[in-house]
mmCIF file of C-alpha atoms and ligand atoms in Angstrom:
data_model
loop_
_atom_site.group_PDB
_atom_site.id
_atom_site.type_symbol
_atom_site.label_atom_id
_atom_site.label_comp_id
_atom_site.label_asym_id
_atom_site.label_seq_id
_atom_site.Cartn_x
_atom_site.Cartn_y
_atom_site.Cartn_z
ATOM 1 C CA UNK A 1 -21.382 9.776 -0.232
ATOM 2 C CA UNK A 2 -18.682 10.986 -2.467
ATOM 3 C CA UNK A 3 -17.235 9.027 -5.563
ATOM 4 C CA UNK A 4 -17.451 4.842 -5.258
ATOM 5 C CA UNK A 5 -19.154 5.091 -2.000
ATOM 6 C CA UNK A 6 -16.211 6.831 -0.144
ATOM 7 C CA UNK A 7 -16.799 9.326 2.477
ATOM 8 C CA UNK A 8 -17.346 12.852 1.365
ATOM 9 C CA UNK A 9 -14.294 14.213 3.366
ATOM 10 C CA UNK A 10 -11.950 11.954 1.441
ATOM 11 C CA UNK A 11 -8.855 13.699 0.150
ATOM 12 C CA UNK A 12 -9.424 13.505 -3.528
ATOM 13 C CA UNK A 13 -6.243 13.732 -5.642
ATOM 14 C CA UNK A 14 -8.058 13.022 -8.944
ATOM 15 C CA UNK A 15 -11.448 11.732 -10.060
ATOM 16 C CA UNK A 16 -10.269 10.153 -13.356
ATOM 17 C CA UNK A 17 -8.342 8.082 -12.777
ATOM 18 C CA UNK A 18 -9.970 7.976 -9.210
ATOM 19 C CA UNK A 19 -7.034 8.570 -6.465
ATOM 20 C CA UNK A 20 -8.391 9.391 -2.973
ATOM 21 C CA UNK A 21 -7.027 9.174 0.693
ATOM 22 C CA UNK A 22 -8.673 9.192 4.059
ATOM 23 C CA UNK A 23 -8.231 12.299 6.477
ATOM 24 C CA UNK A 24 -5.699 11.486 9.072
ATOM 25 C CA UNK A 25 -8.353 11.597 11.851
ATOM 26 C CA UNK A 26 -10.579 9.217 10.120
ATOM 27 C CA UNK A 27 -7.621 6.709 9.406
ATOM 28 C CA UNK A 28 -6.567 6.796 13.001
ATOM 29 C CA UNK A 29 -10.125 5.977 14.287
ATOM 30 C CA UNK A 30 -10.211 2.350 13.584
ATOM 31 C CA UNK A 31 -7.641 -0.725 13.543
ATOM 32 C CA UNK A 32 -9.493 -1.905 10.395
ATOM 33 C CA UNK A 33 -10.148 0.698 7.975
ATOM 34 C CA UNK A 34 -13.716 1.169 6.930
ATOM 35 C CA UNK A 35 -14.255 0.647 3.164
ATOM 36 C CA UNK A 36 -15.592 3.693 2.675
ATOM 37 C CA UNK A 37 -12.581 5.292 4.057
ATOM 38 C CA UNK A 38 -9.933 2.886 2.331
ATOM 39 C CA UNK A 39 -7.446 4.704 0.160
ATOM 40 C CA UNK A 40 -7.983 4.205 -3.654
ATOM 41 C CA UNK A 41 -5.071 4.182 -6.127
ATOM 42 C CA UNK A 42 -5.999 3.746 -9.636
ATOM 43 C CA UNK A 43 -3.863 4.257 -12.934
ATOM 44 C CA UNK A 44 -7.022 4.227 -15.366
ATOM 45 C CA UNK A 45 -10.621 3.988 -15.420
ATOM 46 C CA UNK A 46 -12.123 1.328 -13.142
ATOM 47 C CA UNK A 47 -13.350 -1.587 -15.184
ATOM 48 C CA UNK A 48 -16.988 -2.897 -14.261
ATOM 49 C CA UNK A 49 -16.722 -6.864 -14.686
ATOM 50 C CA UNK A 50 -19.551 -8.876 -14.472
ATOM 51 C CA UNK A 51 -18.712 -11.987 -11.828
ATOM 52 C CA UNK A 52 -21.070 -14.216 -13.896
ATOM 53 C CA UNK A 53 -18.692 -13.998 -17.168
ATOM 54 C CA UNK A 54 -15.555 -13.327 -15.326
ATOM 55 C CA UNK A 55 -12.955 -16.165 -15.291
ATOM 56 C CA UNK A 56 -9.381 -16.357 -13.933
ATOM 57 C CA UNK A 57 -6.963 -17.885 -16.349
ATOM 58 C CA UNK A 58 -3.596 -19.412 -15.058
ATOM 59 C CA UNK A 59 -1.208 -20.161 -17.712
ATOM 60 C CA UNK A 60 2.402 -19.920 -18.806
ATOM 61 C CA UNK A 61 4.851 -22.277 -17.589
ATOM 62 C CA UNK A 62 2.372 -24.597 -15.427
ATOM 63 C CA UNK A 63 1.580 -28.309 -16.151
ATOM 64 C CA UNK A 64 -2.276 -27.837 -16.146
ATOM 65 C CA UNK A 65 -3.477 -24.460 -17.471
ATOM 66 C CA UNK A 66 -6.662 -23.474 -15.293
ATOM 67 C CA UNK A 67 -9.977 -21.454 -16.021
ATOM 68 C CA UNK A 68 -11.619 -20.679 -13.082
ATOM 69 C CA UNK A 69 -15.082 -18.940 -12.129
ATOM 70 C CA UNK A 70 -15.561 -17.541 -8.737
ATOM 71 C CA UNK A 71 -17.509 -20.569 -7.861
ATOM 72 C CA UNK A 72 -14.753 -22.780 -8.630
ATOM 73 C CA UNK A 73 -12.247 -20.759 -6.595
ATOM 74 C CA UNK A 74 -14.733 -20.852 -3.376
ATOM 75 C CA UNK A 75 -15.506 -24.597 -3.904
ATOM 76 C CA UNK A 76 -11.975 -26.043 -4.901
ATOM 77 C CA UNK A 77 -9.880 -24.053 -2.456
ATOM 78 C CA UNK A 78 -9.525 -23.646 1.102
ATOM 79 C CA UNK A 79 -11.039 -19.931 2.317
ATOM 80 C CA UNK A 80 -8.548 -17.790 4.280
ATOM 81 C CA UNK A 81 -8.591 -14.271 5.772
ATOM 82 C CA UNK A 82 -6.175 -12.068 7.103
ATOM 83 C CA UNK A 83 -5.811 -8.423 8.517
ATOM 84 C CA UNK A 84 -3.493 -6.995 6.108
ATOM 85 C CA UNK A 85 -2.288 -3.328 5.589
ATOM 86 C CA UNK A 86 -1.817 -2.050 1.942
ATOM 87 C CA UNK A 87 0.716 0.978 1.187
ATOM 88 C CA UNK A 88 1.196 2.553 -1.954
ATOM 89 C CA UNK A 89 4.801 3.199 -2.938
ATOM 90 C CA UNK A 90 4.107 6.845 -3.239
ATOM 91 C CA UNK A 91 2.419 6.900 0.371
ATOM 92 C CA UNK A 92 3.880 10.115 2.437
ATOM 93 C CA UNK A 93 5.308 11.572 -1.240
ATOM 94 C CA UNK A 94 3.920 15.054 -0.186
ATOM 95 C CA UNK A 95 7.036 15.439 2.246
ATOM 96 C CA UNK A 96 9.346 14.681 -0.509
ATOM 97 C CA UNK A 97 7.807 17.041 -2.822
ATOM 98 C CA UNK A 98 8.180 19.849 -0.067
ATOM 99 C CA UNK A 99 12.022 19.129 -0.681
ATOM 100 C CA UNK A 100 11.941 19.364 -4.128
ATOM 101 C CA UNK A 101 9.385 19.044 -7.221
ATOM 102 C CA UNK A 102 8.254 15.604 -8.293
ATOM 103 C CA UNK A 103 6.437 15.974 -11.542
ATOM 104 C CA UNK A 104 3.396 13.934 -12.690
ATOM 105 C CA UNK A 105 3.090 12.180 -9.400
ATOM 106 C CA UNK A 106 0.297 12.502 -6.979
ATOM 107 C CA UNK A 107 1.372 14.149 -3.754
ATOM 108 C CA UNK A 108 -0.125 11.710 -1.023
ATOM 109 C CA UNK A 109 -0.075 12.348 2.417
ATOM 110 C CA UNK A 110 0.226 9.511 4.986
ATOM 111 C CA UNK A 111 -3.183 8.178 3.990
ATOM 112 C CA UNK A 112 -2.026 6.117 0.763
ATOM 113 C CA UNK A 113 -2.342 3.280 3.323
ATOM 114 C CA UNK A 114 -5.144 1.537 4.743
ATOM 115 C CA UNK A 115 -5.868 -1.781 6.668
ATOM 116 C CA UNK A 116 -8.655 -4.127 5.802
ATOM 117 C CA UNK A 117 -9.750 -8.163 6.291
ATOM 118 C CA UNK A 118 -9.357 -9.690 3.197
ATOM 119 C CA UNK A 119 -10.892 -13.132 2.538
ATOM 120 C CA UNK A 120 -10.256 -15.299 -0.287
ATOM 121 C CA UNK A 121 -7.875 -18.275 -1.038
ATOM 122 C CA UNK A 122 -4.334 -18.531 -0.925
ATOM 123 C CA UNK A 123 -2.415 -17.751 -4.496
ATOM 124 C CA UNK A 124 0.106 -20.694 -3.750
ATOM 125 C CA UNK A 125 -2.834 -23.373 -3.702
ATOM 126 C CA UNK A 126 -3.875 -22.272 -6.762
ATOM 127 C CA UNK A 127 -0.401 -22.293 -8.279
ATOM 128 C CA UNK A 128 0.358 -25.677 -6.972
ATOM 129 C CA UNK A 129 -3.017 -26.949 -8.414
ATOM 130 C CA UNK A 130 -1.820 -25.666 -11.717
ATOM 131 C CA UNK A 131 1.831 -27.088 -10.933
ATOM 132 C CA UNK A 132 4.039 -24.374 -11.701
ATOM 133 C CA UNK A 133 7.303 -25.409 -13.816
ATOM 134 C CA UNK A 134 10.788 -25.168 -12.142
ATOM 135 C CA UNK A 135 11.958 -22.543 -14.583
ATOM 136 C CA UNK A 136 9.117 -20.267 -14.026
ATOM 137 C CA UNK A 137 10.996 -17.451 -11.823
ATOM 138 C CA UNK A 138 8.198 -15.032 -11.865
ATOM 139 C CA UNK A 139 4.398 -14.892 -11.549
ATOM 140 C CA UNK A 140 2.712 -12.122 -13.520
ATOM 141 C CA UNK A 141 -0.801 -10.711 -12.511
ATOM 142 C CA UNK A 142 -2.779 -9.118 -15.464
ATOM 143 C CA UNK A 143 -6.049 -6.897 -15.293
ATOM 144 C CA UNK A 144 -7.932 -5.312 -18.049
ATOM 145 C CA UNK A 145 -7.961 -1.414 -16.965
ATOM 146 C CA UNK A 146 -6.130 0.521 -19.555
ATOM 147 C CA UNK A 147 -3.980 3.117 -18.113
ATOM 148 C CA UNK A 148 -3.509 6.443 -20.224
ATOM 149 C CA UNK A 149 -0.471 7.250 -18.279
ATOM 150 C CA UNK A 150 1.414 3.968 -19.368
ATOM 151 C CA UNK A 151 3.657 4.483 -22.209
ATOM 152 C CA UNK A 152 2.216 3.312 -24.532
ATOM 153 C CA UNK A 153 -1.287 2.892 -22.941
ATOM 154 C CA UNK A 154 -1.684 -0.555 -21.739
ATOM 155 C CA UNK A 155 -3.401 -2.716 -19.238
ATOM 156 C CA UNK A 156 -2.236 -3.146 -15.794
ATOM 157 C CA UNK A 157 0.282 -5.711 -15.426
ATOM 158 C CA UNK A 158 3.008 -6.406 -12.866
ATOM 159 C CA UNK A 159 4.774 -9.688 -11.526
ATOM 160 C CA UNK A 160 6.379 -10.831 -8.387
ATOM 161 C CA UNK A 161 9.172 -13.383 -8.026
ATOM 162 C CA UNK A 162 7.925 -17.044 -7.719
ATOM 163 C CA UNK A 163 8.950 -17.504 -4.084
ATOM 164 C CA UNK A 164 6.908 -14.449 -3.149
ATOM 165 C CA UNK A 165 3.895 -15.592 -5.044
ATOM 166 C CA UNK A 166 4.332 -19.249 -3.533
ATOM 167 C CA UNK A 167 4.444 -17.937 0.276
ATOM 168 C CA UNK A 168 1.252 -18.850 2.181
ATOM 169 C CA UNK A 169 0.339 -14.922 2.929
ATOM 170 C CA UNK A 170 -0.413 -13.913 -0.671
ATOM 171 C CA UNK A 171 -4.207 -14.000 -1.314
ATOM 172 C CA UNK A 172 -6.624 -13.892 -4.077
ATOM 173 C CA UNK A 173 -9.297 -12.023 -2.534
ATOM 174 C CA UNK A 174 -12.916 -11.823 -3.344
ATOM 175 C CA UNK A 175 -14.085 -10.205 0.248
ATOM 176 C CA UNK A 176 -12.872 -7.091 2.205
ATOM 177 C CA UNK A 177 -14.273 -6.422 5.649
ATOM 178 C CA UNK A 178 -16.494 -9.405 5.445
ATOM 179 C CA UNK A 179 -18.222 -8.177 2.389
ATOM 180 C CA UNK A 180 -18.002 -8.801 -1.335
ATOM 181 C CA UNK A 181 -14.981 -7.088 -2.726
ATOM 182 C CA UNK A 182 -16.227 -3.677 -3.926
ATOM 183 C CA UNK A 183 -15.617 -2.719 -7.461
ATOM 184 C CA UNK A 184 -13.093 0.148 -7.011
ATOM 185 C CA UNK A 185 -10.973 -2.218 -4.988
ATOM 186 C CA UNK A 186 -10.846 -4.856 -7.936
ATOM 187 C CA UNK A 187 -13.965 -7.052 -7.838
ATOM 188 C CA UNK A 188 -14.497 -9.737 -8.282
ATOM 189 C CA UNK A 189 -10.891 -10.731 -7.712
ATOM 190 C CA UNK A 190 -7.763 -9.053 -6.660
ATOM 191 C CA UNK A 191 -4.333 -10.140 -5.384
ATOM 192 C CA UNK A 192 -3.088 -9.195 -1.862
ATOM 193 C CA UNK A 193 0.640 -8.941 -1.306
ATOM 194 C CA UNK A 194 1.143 -8.284 1.953
ATOM 195 C CA UNK A 195 4.275 -6.109 3.154
ATOM 196 C CA UNK A 196 4.791 -5.124 -0.604
ATOM 197 C CA UNK A 197 4.286 -1.777 -2.618
ATOM 198 C CA UNK A 198 0.475 -1.749 -3.196
ATOM 199 C CA UNK A 199 1.198 -1.729 -6.973
ATOM 200 C CA UNK A 200 1.862 -5.641 -6.861
ATOM 201 C CA UNK A 201 -1.711 -6.198 -5.377
ATOM 202 C CA UNK A 202 -3.193 -6.248 -8.708
ATOM 203 C CA UNK A 203 -7.256 -5.540 -8.616
ATOM 204 C CA UNK A 204 -9.722 -6.809 -11.402
ATOM 205 C CA UNK A 205 -7.340 -10.034 -11.715
ATOM 206 C CA UNK A 206 -8.063 -11.666 -14.710
ATOM 207 C CA UNK A 207 -4.674 -13.720 -15.688
ATOM 208 C CA UNK A 208 -1.951 -15.454 -13.587
ATOM 209 C CA UNK A 209 0.979 -16.304 -15.899
ATOM 210 C CA UNK A 210 4.234 -18.303 -14.839
ATOM 211 C CA UNK A 211 7.257 -17.017 -16.679
ATOM 212 C CA UNK A 212 10.941 -17.056 -16.716
ATOM 213 C CA UNK A 213 11.453 -13.436 -16.443
ATOM 214 C CA UNK A 214 9.451 -10.493 -14.656
ATOM 215 C CA UNK A 215 6.482 -8.871 -16.482
ATOM 216 C CA UNK A 216 7.483 -6.403 -19.172
ATOM 217 C CA UNK A 217 4.401 -4.258 -18.733
ATOM 218 C CA UNK A 218 4.987 -0.580 -17.955
ATOM 219 C CA UNK A 219 4.050 -1.034 -14.251
ATOM 220 C CA UNK A 220 6.950 -3.456 -13.741
ATOM 221 C CA UNK A 221 9.450 -2.669 -16.185
ATOM 222 C CA UNK A 222 9.139 1.336 -16.343
ATOM 223 C CA UNK A 223 7.262 2.799 -13.492
ATOM 224 C CA UNK A 224 7.815 1.479 -9.419
ATOM 225 C CA UNK A 225 11.464 1.621 -9.882
ATOM 226 C CA UNK A 226 13.536 3.829 -7.912
ATOM 227 C CA UNK A 227 15.687 5.938 -10.284
ATOM 228 C CA UNK A 228 19.082 6.271 -9.128
ATOM 229 C CA UNK A 229 20.802 9.632 -8.831
ATOM 230 C CA UNK A 230 22.738 9.441 -12.215
ATOM 231 C CA UNK A 231 21.794 8.774 -15.833
ATOM 232 C CA UNK A 232 21.693 4.987 -15.535
ATOM 233 C CA UNK A 233 18.060 4.215 -16.206
ATOM 234 C CA UNK A 234 18.205 0.548 -14.795
ATOM 235 C CA UNK A 235 16.631 1.601 -11.278
ATOM 236 C CA UNK A 236 15.652 -0.609 -8.640
ATOM 237 C CA UNK A 237 12.504 -2.637 -8.849
ATOM 238 C CA UNK A 238 10.652 -1.663 -5.689
ATOM 239 C CA UNK A 239 8.787 -4.812 -3.579
ATOM 240 C CA UNK A 240 9.111 -5.230 -0.210
ATOM 241 C CA UNK A 241 8.450 -2.053 1.793
ATOM 242 C CA UNK A 242 10.742 -0.427 4.595
ATOM 243 C CA UNK A 243 9.815 0.151 8.226
ATOM 244 C CA UNK A 244 7.590 3.262 8.123
ATOM 245 C CA UNK A 245 5.492 5.625 10.531
ATOM 246 C CA UNK A 246 3.449 8.498 10.274
ATOM 247 C CA UNK A 247 1.636 11.219 12.555
ATOM 248 C CA UNK A 248 -2.134 11.036 11.837
ATOM 249 C CA UNK A 249 -3.321 13.763 14.408
ATOM 250 C CA UNK A 250 -3.051 16.646 15.047
ATOM 251 C CA UNK A 251 -2.546 17.963 11.476
ATOM 252 C CA UNK A 252 0.493 19.469 10.106
ATOM 253 C CA UNK A 253 -0.235 23.170 10.589
ATOM 254 C CA UNK A 254 -2.820 22.950 13.255
ATOM 255 C CA UNK A 255 -3.251 25.865 15.798
ATOM 256 C CA UNK A 256 -4.030 24.252 19.238
ATOM 257 C CA UNK A 257 -4.549 25.748 22.872
ATOM 258 C CA UNK A 258 -1.976 25.089 25.472
ATOM 259 C CA UNK A 259 -2.049 22.351 27.576
ATOM 260 C CA UNK A 260 -1.920 18.403 27.062
ATOM 261 C CA UNK A 261 -2.711 17.057 23.381
ATOM 262 C CA UNK A 262 -3.007 13.675 22.202
ATOM 263 C CA UNK A 263 -0.612 12.843 19.211
ATOM 264 C CA UNK A 264 -1.737 9.861 17.221
ATOM 265 C CA UNK A 265 -0.060 7.926 14.197
ATOM 266 C CA UNK A 266 0.700 4.367 12.969
ATOM 267 C CA UNK A 267 3.886 2.330 12.235
ATOM 268 C CA UNK A 268 4.536 -0.452 9.947
ATOM 269 C CA UNK A 269 7.440 -2.709 10.019
ATOM 270 C CA UNK A 270 9.230 -4.442 6.836
ATOM 271 C CA UNK A 271 8.693 -8.066 5.628
ATOM 272 C CA UNK A 272 9.274 -10.563 8.590
ATOM 273 C CA UNK A 273 10.214 -7.790 11.144
ATOM 274 C CA UNK A 274 7.787 -6.248 13.830
ATOM 275 C CA UNK A 275 7.639 -2.693 15.077
ATOM 276 C CA UNK A 276 9.587 -2.455 18.498
ATOM 277 C CA UNK A 277 8.649 0.921 19.606
ATOM 278 C CA UNK A 278 7.731 4.241 18.418
ATOM 279 C CA UNK A 279 9.169 7.606 19.461
ATOM 280 C CA UNK A 280 8.271 11.246 19.405
ATOM 281 C CA UNK A 281 10.450 14.346 19.950
ATOM 282 C CA UNK A 282 9.395 18.100 20.348
ATOM 283 C CA UNK A 283 12.798 19.555 20.326
ATOM 284 C CA UNK A 284 13.910 18.557 16.942
ATOM 285 C CA UNK A 285 15.475 15.323 17.866
ATOM 286 C CA UNK A 286 17.529 15.678 20.602
ATOM 287 C CA UNK A 287 15.243 13.644 23.367
ATOM 288 C CA UNK A 288 12.622 11.142 22.432
ATOM 289 C CA UNK A 289 9.585 9.720 24.411
ATOM 290 C CA UNK A 290 8.205 6.634 24.096
ATOM 291 C CA UNK A 291 4.607 6.289 22.668
ATOM 292 C CA UNK A 292 1.650 3.446 23.526
ATOM 293 C CA UNK A 293 1.852 1.136 20.492
ATOM 294 C CA UNK A 294 -1.219 -1.346 20.050
ATOM 295 C CA UNK A 295 -0.665 -4.818 19.246
ATOM 296 C CA UNK A 296 -1.007 -5.758 15.600
ATOM 297 C CA UNK A 297 -3.893 -7.581 14.400
ATOM 298 C CA UNK A 298 -1.486 -10.024 12.757
ATOM 299 C CA UNK A 299 1.758 -10.037 11.166
ATOM 300 C CA UNK A 300 1.068 -8.078 8.179
ATOM 301 C CA UNK A 301 -0.993 -5.046 9.691
ATOM 302 C CA UNK A 302 -0.049 -1.843 10.908
ATOM 303 C CA UNK A 303 0.124 -0.585 14.661
ATOM 304 C CA UNK A 304 -1.496 2.429 15.795
ATOM 305 C CA UNK A 305 0.197 4.534 18.255
ATOM 306 C CA UNK A 306 -0.627 7.373 20.709
ATOM 307 C CA UNK A 307 0.919 9.702 23.435
ATOM 308 C CA UNK A 308 -0.075 12.809 25.284
ATOM 309 C CA UNK A 309 2.294 15.898 25.126
ATOM 310 C CA UNK A 310 1.991 19.005 27.139
ATOM 311 C CA UNK A 311 3.035 21.548 24.643
ATOM 312 C CA UNK A 312 4.360 24.919 25.607
ATOM 313 C CA UNK A 313 2.962 27.973 23.990
ATOM 314 C CA UNK A 314 4.852 28.781 20.605
ATOM 315 C CA UNK A 315 5.690 27.029 17.239
ATOM 316 C CA UNK A 316 6.321 23.369 17.917
ATOM 317 C CA UNK A 317 7.432 20.591 15.605
ATOM 318 C CA UNK A 318 6.636 16.951 16.416
ATOM 319 C CA UNK A 319 8.690 14.463 15.126
ATOM 320 C CA UNK A 320 8.201 10.928 15.144
ATOM 321 C CA UNK A 321 10.326 7.832 14.524
ATOM 322 C CA UNK A 322 10.102 3.987 14.835
ATOM 323 C CA UNK A 323 12.343 1.110 15.561
ATOM 324 C CA UNK A 324 11.972 -2.387 14.190
ATOM 325 C CA UNK A 325 12.748 -5.503 15.949
ATOM 326 C CA UNK A 326 16.179 -5.860 14.088
ATOM 327 C CA UNK A 327 17.027 -2.727 15.891
ATOM 328 C CA UNK A 328 16.653 -0.641 12.500
ATOM 329 C CA UNK A 329 15.455 3.135 12.633
ATOM 330 C CA UNK A 330 14.189 5.612 9.924
ATOM 331 C CA UNK A 331 16.368 7.897 8.177
ATOM 332 C CA UNK A 332 15.785 11.660 9.358
ATOM 333 C CA UNK A 333 15.508 13.623 6.460
ATOM 334 C CA UNK A 334 13.146 13.447 3.665
ATOM 335 C CA UNK A 335 15.770 15.283 1.407
ATOM 336 C CA UNK A 336 18.349 12.589 1.997
ATOM 337 C CA UNK A 337 15.450 10.205 0.501
ATOM 338 C CA UNK A 338 14.277 12.338 -2.348
ATOM 339 C CA UNK A 339 14.029 10.456 -5.655
ATOM 340 C CA UNK A 340 12.632 11.945 -9.183
ATOM 341 C CA UNK A 341 9.319 9.539 -8.734
ATOM 342 C CA UNK A 342 9.055 10.340 -4.890
ATOM 343 C CA UNK A 343 8.881 6.775 -4.118
ATOM 344 C CA UNK A 344 9.161 5.066 -0.566
ATOM 345 C CA UNK A 345 9.459 7.800 1.688
ATOM 346 C CA UNK A 346 9.960 6.365 5.225
ATOM 347 C CA UNK A 347 11.817 9.816 6.872
ATOM 348 C CA UNK A 348 10.883 10.836 10.128
ATOM 349 C CA UNK A 349 7.536 12.412 9.935
ATOM 350 C CA UNK A 350 6.997 16.008 11.219
ATOM 351 C CA UNK A 351 3.998 17.955 12.180
ATOM 352 C CA UNK A 352 4.224 21.768 12.794
ATOM 353 C CA UNK A 353 1.843 22.921 15.388
ATOM 354 C CA UNK A 354 1.045 26.860 16.560
ATOM 355 C CA UNK A 355 0.313 26.504 20.443
ATOM 356 C CA UNK A 356 -1.366 29.689 21.660
HETATM 357 N N1 LIG B 1 -4.600 -3.253 -10.028
HETATM 358 C C1 LIG B 1 -4.918 -2.676 -11.193
HETATM 359 N N2 LIG B 1 -5.333 -3.364 -12.156
HETATM 360 N N3 LIG B 1 -5.076 -1.274 -11.807
HETATM 361 C C2 LIG B 1 -4.429 -0.385 -10.692
HETATM 362 O O1 LIG B 1 -4.204 0.776 -11.220
HETATM 363 N N4 LIG B 1 -3.227 0.034 -8.535
HETATM 364 C C3 LIG B 1 -2.192 -0.449 -7.767
HETATM 365 C C4 LIG B 1 -2.945 -1.585 -7.125
HETATM 366 N N5 LIG B 1 -3.453 -2.718 -7.845
HETATM 367 C C5 LIG B 1 -3.789 -0.665 -9.567
HETATM 368 C C6 LIG B 1 -3.913 -2.174 -9.163
HETATM 369 C C7 LIG B 1 -1.536 0.140 -6.641
HETATM 370 S S1 LIG B 1 -0.300 1.532 -7.276
HETATM 371 C C8 LIG B 1 -2.058 0.163 -5.439
HETATM 372 S S2 LIG B 1 -1.304 1.408 -4.268
HETATM 373 C C9 LIG B 1 -3.108 -0.553 -4.955
HETATM 374 O O2 LIG B 1 -3.753 -1.329 -6.266
HETATM 375 C C10 LIG B 1 -4.245 0.348 -4.512
HETATM 376 O O3 LIG B 1 -5.258 -0.536 -4.102
HETATM 377 P P1 LIG B 1 -6.649 0.249 -3.697
HETATM 378 O O4 LIG B 1 -7.182 0.900 -4.606
HETATM 379 O O5 LIG B 1 -7.735 -0.873 -3.369
HETATM 380 O O6 LIG B 1 -6.425 0.923 -2.450
#
């Protein structure tokens, strides 16, 4: 077994902080990702919090500040569970770095995304109990892990707008795939904000603060912003994720025998939308054929797809693209999406195969 109970064959991008993604074939293997294969994205050392002393503070613009133990959360609020796909803003960055260098960021493949059954309670129930003041427009999530990559180094803190925090799908989770949340995934308690960049799903949560403005922490105010092309440093704060898809098997660069080959991957729609279809092309995008798409395990979960292609000998590029329920497709080229931090790549994935 590898670090933090992960499989030995994880693609480890860094040990400290620990950043790892599952190989494509492993990710493709199950609708709910086993915990030992679930990707791990950290900005600093993983803190070990003793669940017995741990408390959650709910404060800021609330009428009734709260101090809650894990038992309080379990006994005073309704339990709920959902299958949720978490996706990092840097998922599929490698396709952008192939266009042009992205400095200081991990070149994630398509595995900075995984799906789990998260259990806990609704953040909204806790916030309603605390009584969020009308002027509180943002809800900040604070954790104790100090990131050396932040400028200056500081604990992890981000926020989401009030309406997102109060939606019934946002969880305070203490279980993952039916077992207690593992340390590396945020024990004893993490936030799960489905459909938004993984950065908002704060692990090792210790404080929830209602505020008038977004968090001024580094990971809200500086990182996870899409830098614009010009010198304007404002950038776009990332939140909801766009429609995306990826090819998981065969791997880019694989050498295969002639004949039928199964191509598999996943697709994930943006908030409030579903994936309508996924198509593949082997002629550079002139002709497309439809793939078989699984039903999602709930509105916040990915869908896996597969198709069998009869590939001729030679170099074959397989392209994929998804369409969502609003008829929106995906952009063709990673070059058209390249940005200095390499965020939110949802261009058509391409795998280059050599068929003999
Ligand atoms: N929460 C804390 N406290 N510290 C972190 O570094 N990383 C975020 C988010 N929550 C992070 C965090 C990012 S960028 C992602 S993509 C997800 O956690 C990854 O969750 P995972 O490691 O459980 O897969």
